[in-house]
């Protein structure tokens, strides 16, 4: 439980930066070398590498070095972890809305019944 | 676009803390006063208030003061914002997997056809 909480801290934290989200978005389309990842950013390579290392340490990205090229890929299971968390919260608040809806419908029905009674008096 | 990026930074950042996630989870069940929110945490009220203020400034929580009681509620549209972002990424990577599947199926078909040719020689 504590581990899962740490994992959620890590993943949400990693995604709280636009550059890191852009890297994740790029890797959704498939693997990419660090050079390919760097291309769209006006950023020095060491700064980009820092973001990639954060994504790696938080479990969102895996990388492998072949010769002089480091290739990065997305670990989609990490994104799935926060999707599951969000879906669980959505379920709770939707269940609450359902209960509210039932309650309002009941109130309306009672109100109609009372109005009918008043008319027939 | 820059605004939406800032909003995603804010929401992901707000959710990268276990106490703040617990507050969000509690508010999914319905409104709560600050006192009610504090109860399950072994935390001084000022520390909890700091988390609530972060959630408010990031657009995840709204609060209103009635007399001496401050009541908090969830702004579910903020959670929906990151759900939409995640769903968009999932769509991209699933589309990629679909393409890979089609490619592998094509390779298999060609391999079968070649094997048949080899046999009939």
XYZ file of N, CA, C and O in Angstrom, chain B residues 5-120:
464
model
N -1.348 23.592 -20.498
C -0.119 22.953 -20.034
C 0.131 23.315 -18.569
O 0.446 22.442 -17.753
N -0.063 24.587 -18.238
C 0.095 25.042 -16.851
C -0.910 24.320 -15.943
O -0.579 23.911 -14.832
N -2.137 24.153 -16.470
C -3.178 23.483 -15.691
C -2.796 22.020 -15.409
O -2.972 21.517 -14.303
N -2.243 21.355 -16.444
C -1.810 19.960 -16.270
C -0.652 19.893 -15.272
O -0.617 19.006 -14.413
N 0.320 20.832 -15.378
C 1.414 20.907 -14.378
C 0.820 20.966 -12.965
O 1.236 20.227 -12.070
N -0.143 21.882 -12.813
C -0.732 22.124 -11.489
C -1.449 20.896 -10.932
O -1.284 20.549 -9.767
N -2.257 20.264 -11.786
C -3.077 19.150 -11.290
C -2.204 17.932 -11.002
O -2.304 17.312 -9.945
N -1.313 17.595 -11.954
C -0.425 16.447 -11.716
C 0.424 16.706 -10.465
O 0.613 15.820 -9.639
N 0.927 17.939 -10.334
C 1.752 18.277 -9.170
C 0.964 18.148 -7.869
O 1.455 17.601 -6.880
N -0.281 18.621 -7.886
C -1.119 18.557 -6.683
C -1.357 17.108 -6.254
O -1.409 16.802 -5.070
N -1.458 16.219 -7.238
C -1.772 14.815 -6.928
C -0.530 13.982 -6.608
O -0.638 12.783 -6.352
N 0.649 14.613 -6.610
C 1.887 13.854 -6.354
C 2.181 13.751 -4.856
O 3.311 13.502 -4.461
N 1.159 13.933 -4.048
C 1.333 13.860 -2.601
C 0.194 13.030 -1.998
O -0.983 13.273 -2.290
N 0.571 12.070 -1.136
C -0.407 11.104 -0.603
C -1.505 11.792 0.219
O -2.673 11.398 0.128
N -1.142 12.807 1.004
C -2.160 13.500 1.821
C -3.167 14.206 0.912
O -4.376 14.127 1.126
N -2.651 14.871 -0.117
C -3.570 15.587 -1.022
C -4.461 14.604 -1.787
O -5.649 14.866 -1.998
N -3.892 13.440 -2.178
C -4.737 12.430 -2.845
C -5.815 11.927 -1.884
O -6.961 11.714 -2.277
N -5.445 11.753 -0.606
C -6.425 11.275 0.384
C -7.551 12.300 0.549
O -8.716 11.922 0.698
N -7.209 13.589 0.517
C -8.244 14.638 0.612
C -9.175 14.545 -0.599
O -10.398 14.581 -0.476
N -8.585 14.391 -1.786
C -9.382 14.266 -3.014
C -10.299 13.046 -2.916
O -11.500 13.119 -3.235
N -9.749 11.922 -2.452
C -10.537 10.686 -2.334
C -11.710 10.897 -1.377
O -12.818 10.441 -1.646
N -11.454 11.594 -0.263
C -12.526 11.848 0.700
C -13.611 12.724 0.065
O -14.806 12.472 0.234
N -13.180 13.765 -0.679
C -14.151 14.708 -1.257
C -14.941 14.090 -2.414
O -16.007 14.602 -2.775
N -14.420 13.007 -2.985
C -15.192 12.280 -4.014
C -16.501 11.772 -3.422
O -17.491 11.611 -4.126
N -16.492 11.505 -2.119
C -17.693 10.970 -1.449
C -18.672 12.074 -1.088
O -19.790 11.806 -0.688
N -18.240 13.340 -1.187
C -19.115 14.459 -0.864
C -18.358 15.554 -0.123
O -17.217 15.359 0.290
N -19.007 16.701 0.031
C -18.410 17.841 0.729
C -17.965 17.470 2.140
O -18.515 16.540 2.736
N -17.004 18.210 2.655
C -16.570 17.982 4.038
C -15.996 19.275 4.599
O -15.403 20.071 3.869
N -16.170 19.446 5.906
C -15.554 20.613 6.557
C -14.069 20.321 6.747
O -13.642 19.163 6.684
N -13.301 21.372 6.991
C -11.861 21.183 7.227
C -11.647 20.245 8.415
O -10.790 19.365 8.384
N -12.478 20.409 9.463
C -12.374 19.538 10.641
C -12.573 18.071 10.277
O -11.828 17.208 10.720
N -13.609 17.807 9.456
C -13.869 16.424 9.025
C -12.707 15.877 8.200
O -12.342 14.709 8.304
N -12.152 16.750 7.344
C -11.022 16.312 6.513
C -9.812 15.995 7.385
O -9.048 15.072 7.088
N -9.648 16.750 8.478
C -8.455 16.584 9.322
C -8.486 15.281 10.105
O -7.437 14.699 10.386
N -9.713 14.818 10.454
C -9.852 13.703 11.388
C -8.949 12.489 11.074
O -8.229 12.028 11.956
N -8.965 11.941 9.833
C -8.165 10.717 9.624
C -6.652 10.953 9.600
O -5.894 9.985 9.572
N -6.206 12.208 9.598
C -4.769 12.456 9.476
C -4.144 12.769 10.832
O -4.708 13.530 11.613
N -2.992 12.188 11.072
C -2.240 12.556 12.276
C -1.366 13.749 11.886
O -0.174 13.613 11.632
N -1.996 14.892 11.788
C -1.324 16.053 11.227
C -1.888 17.309 11.879
O -3.087 17.387 12.150
N -1.019 18.257 12.160
C -1.478 19.524 12.735
C -2.354 20.243 11.710
O -2.115 20.135 10.498
N -3.377 20.939 12.201
C -4.311 21.608 11.302
C -3.618 22.570 10.315
O -3.987 22.590 9.134
N -2.605 23.350 10.748
C -1.958 24.259 9.781
C -1.325 23.518 8.599
O -1.367 24.003 7.474
N -0.747 22.329 8.883
C -0.144 21.542 7.790
C -1.228 21.080 6.829
O -1.060 21.113 5.607
N -2.354 20.622 7.388
C -3.444 20.168 6.532
C -3.978 21.330 5.702
O -4.246 21.183 4.504
N -4.119 22.493 6.358
C -4.627 23.675 5.650
C -3.725 24.027 4.462
O -4.203 24.460 3.415
N -2.404 23.816 4.644
C -1.466 24.110 3.565
C -1.786 23.228 2.342
O -1.828 23.706 1.220
N -2.061 21.947 2.622
C -2.410 21.030 1.522
C -3.730 21.453 0.854
O -3.869 21.411 -0.365
N -4.707 21.838 1.682
C -6.009 22.247 1.132
C -5.833 23.487 0.258
O -6.410 23.584 -0.830
N -4.990 24.412 0.737
C -4.769 25.634 -0.049
C -4.092 25.313 -1.383
O -4.416 25.919 -2.409
N -3.161 24.354 -1.366
C -2.512 23.947 -2.632
C -3.574 23.376 -3.578
O -3.655 23.738 -4.744
N -4.436 22.496 -3.030
C -5.491 21.895 -3.863
C -6.432 22.978 -4.414
O -6.899 22.872 -5.558
N -6.697 23.989 -3.602
C -7.565 25.087 -4.055
C -6.897 25.901 -5.159
O -7.500 26.178 -6.191
N -5.629 26.253 -4.930
C -4.943 27.119 -5.905
C -4.716 26.374 -7.232
O -4.616 26.996 -8.285
N -4.660 25.026 -7.162
C -4.476 24.254 -8.390
C -5.801 23.888 -9.060
O -5.823 23.134 -10.034
N -6.897 24.324 -8.475
C -8.205 24.133 -9.105
C -8.862 22.788 -8.843
O -9.809 22.407 -9.519
N -8.358 22.040 -7.842
C -8.946 20.726 -7.572
C -10.032 20.766 -6.497
O -10.868 19.866 -6.419
N -9.963 21.810 -5.659
C -10.905 21.897 -4.546
C -11.473 23.317 -4.492
O -10.768 24.287 -4.810
N -12.740 23.420 -4.134
C -13.345 24.731 -3.858
C -13.726 24.731 -2.388
O -14.035 23.681 -1.826
N -13.690 25.905 -1.743
C -14.126 25.945 -0.346
C -14.922 27.215 -0.088
O -14.753 28.230 -0.776
N -15.796 27.119 0.891
C -16.662 28.244 1.244
C -16.786 28.299 2.755
O -16.870 27.233 3.399
N -16.780 29.490 3.302
C -16.875 29.617 4.745
C -18.292 30.026 5.130
O -18.831 31.002 4.596
N -18.922 29.227 5.999
C -20.233 29.586 6.548
C -20.032 29.734 8.044
O -19.789 28.729 8.718
N -20.102 30.935 8.529
C -19.838 31.168 9.955
C -18.399 30.805 10.256
O -17.499 31.319 9.608
N -18.213 29.860 11.187
C -16.838 29.493 11.545
C -16.373 28.235 10.820
O -15.257 27.761 11.040
N -17.255 27.655 10.011
C -16.918 26.374 9.377
C -16.578 26.566 7.895
O -17.369 27.149 7.143
N -15.404 26.088 7.485
C -15.045 26.119 6.070
C -15.358 24.749 5.457
O -14.871 23.717 5.938
N -16.206 24.741 4.409
C -16.597 23.481 3.772
C -15.903 23.350 2.418
O -15.897 24.282 1.619
N -15.323 22.183 2.184
C -14.588 21.935 0.937
C -15.367 20.994 0.036
O -16.058 20.088 0.508
N -15.250 21.231 -1.271
C -15.849 20.298 -2.235
C -14.860 20.086 -3.376
O -13.955 20.884 -3.604
N -15.067 18.973 -4.096
C -14.169 18.603 -5.188
C -14.578 19.298 -6.479
O -15.776 19.405 -6.775
N -13.592 19.789 -7.235
C -13.901 20.297 -8.577
C -13.546 19.190 -9.563
O -12.406 19.071 -10.014
N -14.553 18.382 -9.868
C -14.285 17.163 -10.640
C -13.803 17.464 -12.059
O -13.163 16.624 -12.682
N -14.089 18.673 -12.560
C -13.625 19.017 -13.907
C -12.099 18.969 -14.002
O -11.544 18.653 -15.053
N -11.405 19.245 -12.882
C -9.944 19.203 -12.900
C -9.442 17.776 -13.072
O -8.499 17.522 -13.829
N -10.073 16.848 -12.346
C -9.684 15.449 -12.514
C -9.986 15.009 -13.947
O -9.215 14.265 -14.559
N -11.103 15.494 -14.491
C -11.473 15.135 -15.867
C -10.399 15.614 -16.848
O -10.109 14.945 -17.842
N -9.784 16.777 -16.567
C -8.748 17.314 -17.463
C -7.593 16.337 -17.638
O -7.128 16.101 -18.757
N -7.132 15.748 -16.519
C -6.005 14.817 -16.683
C -6.477 13.461 -17.209
O -5.738 12.771 -17.878
N -7.728 13.121 -16.949
C -8.271 11.888 -17.540
C -8.265 12.001 -19.070
O -7.914 11.053 -19.766
N -8.657 13.171 -19.556
C -8.697 13.393 -21.007
C -7.278 13.303 -21.584
O -7.053 12.674 -22.618
N -6.316 13.897 -20.893
C -4.924 13.848 -21.366
C -4.445 12.396 -21.440
O -3.865 11.969 -22.443
N -4.713 11.633 -20.364
C -4.269 10.231 -20.337
C -4.938 9.419 -21.433
O -4.299 8.587 -22.079
N -6.241 9.660 -21.632
C -6.979 8.913 -22.655
C -6.397 9.188 -24.038
O -6.296 8.284 -24.872
N -5.975 10.443 -24.270
C -5.383 10.798 -25.568
C -4.076 10.032 -25.780
O -3.808 9.532 -26.874
N -3.262 9.931 -24.718
C -2.002 9.191 -24.853
C -2.282 7.710 -25.107
O -1.652 7.066 -25.931
N -3.264 7.178 -24.350
C -3.605 5.751 -24.525
C -4.026 5.479 -25.963
O -3.639 4.473 -26.555
N -4.807 6.401 -26.521
C -5.276 6.216 -27.902
C -4.081 6.122 -28.863
O -4.066 5.275 -29.751
N -3.094 7.001 -28.644
C -1.921 7.006 -29.532
C -1.159 5.678 -29.435
O -0.845 5.052 -30.432
N -0.910 5.231 -28.183
C -0.114 4.013 -28.093
C -0.905 2.774 -28.504
O -0.324 1.834 -29.037
N -2.229 2.803 -28.312
C -3.030 1.649 -28.753
C -3.102 1.589 -30.274
O -3.066 0.508 -30.860
N -3.191 2.775 -30.896
C -3.192 2.818 -32.356
C -1.881 2.232 -32.883
O -1.851 1.512 -33.857
N -0.779 2.566 -32.180
C 0.535 2.059 -32.582
C 0.563 0.522 -32.456
O 1.053 -0.181 -33.340
N -0.001 0.008 -31.338
C -0.034 -1.453 -31.154
C -0.873 -2.109 -32.239
O -0.529 -3.176 -32.746
N -1.993 -1.452 -32.609
C -2.839 -1.978 -33.682
C -2.039 -2.089 -34.974
O -2.105 -3.098 -35.670
N -1.287 -1.023 -35.281
C -0.490 -1.034 -36.506
C 0.556 -2.153 -36.455
O 0.767 -2.864 -37.428
N 1.186 -2.314 -35.283
C 2.190 -3.372 -35.116
C 1.555 -4.744 -35.336
O 2.139 -5.617 -35.979
N 0.329 -4.923 -34.803
C -0.383 -6.191 -34.922
C -0.635 -6.510 -36.399
O -0.419 -7.632 -36.855
N -1.092 -5.489 -37.134
C -1.373 -5.673 -38.561
C -0.084 -6.050 -39.290
O -0.058 -6.958 -40.123
N 1.014 -5.392 -38.921
C 2.304 -5.638 -39.560
C 2.761 -7.070 -39.286
O 3.179 -7.789 -40.201
N 2.632 -7.506 -38.017
C 3.063 -8.869 -37.651
C 2.195 -9.899 -38.389
O 2.696 -10.901 -38.906
N 0.872 -9.638 -38.459
C -0.032 -10.561 -39.153
C 0.367 -10.679 -40.624
O 0.339 -11.777 -41.200
N 0.746 -9.549 -41.223
C 1.170 -9.539 -42.629
C 2.445 -10.378 -42.806
O 2.551 -11.191 -43.728
N 3.392 -10.172 -41.894
C 4.640 -10.939 -41.953
C 4.362 -12.439 -41.867
O 4.941 -13.238 -42.602
N 3.454 -12.812 -40.932
C 3.120 -14.228 -40.737
C 2.526 -14.831 -42.001
O 2.833 -15.953 -42.389
N 1.622 -14.046 -42.643
C 0.945 -14.498 -43.854
C 1.974 -14.734 -44.963
O 1.940 -15.758 -45.659
N 2.893 -13.786 -45.106
C 3.942 -13.907 -46.127
C 4.804 -15.131 -45.847
O 5.157 -15.876 -46.759
N 5.120 -15.334 -44.551
C 5.966 -16.464 -44.167
C 5.273 -17.777 -44.530
O 5.898 -18.704 -45.055
N 3.951 -17.849 -44.258
C 3.167 -19.050 -44.578
C 3.175 -19.306 -46.079
O 3.358 -20.437 -46.543
N 2.959 -18.224 -46.846
C 2.918 -18.336 -48.313
C 4.268 -18.836 -48.829
O 4.324 -19.716 -49.703
N 5.333 -18.319 -48.263
C 6.672 -18.749 -48.673
C 6.901 -20.224 -48.349
O 7.475 -20.968 -49.149
N 6.430 -20.643 -47.139
C 6.608 -22.039 -46.733
C 5.876 -22.958 -47.694
O 6.385 -24.019 -48.081
N 4.647 -22.528 -48.120
C 3.847 -23.335 -49.056
C 4.590 -23.472 -50.385
O 4.664 -24.555 -50.955
N 5.140 -22.355 -50.828
C 5.903 -22.370 -52.099
C 7.078 -23.330 -52.008
O 7.331 -24.100 -52.923
N 7.783 -23.287 -50.856
C 8.960 -24.153 -50.690
C 8.537 -25.613 -50.758
O 9.214 -26.449 -51.350
N 7.368 -25.933 -50.124
C 6.877 -27.315 -50.094
C 6.548 -27.807 -51.505
O 6.819 -28.953 -51.862
N 5.912 -26.938 -52.287
C 5.403 -27.378 -53.603
C 6.509 -27.461 -54.649
O 6.271 -27.917 -55.759
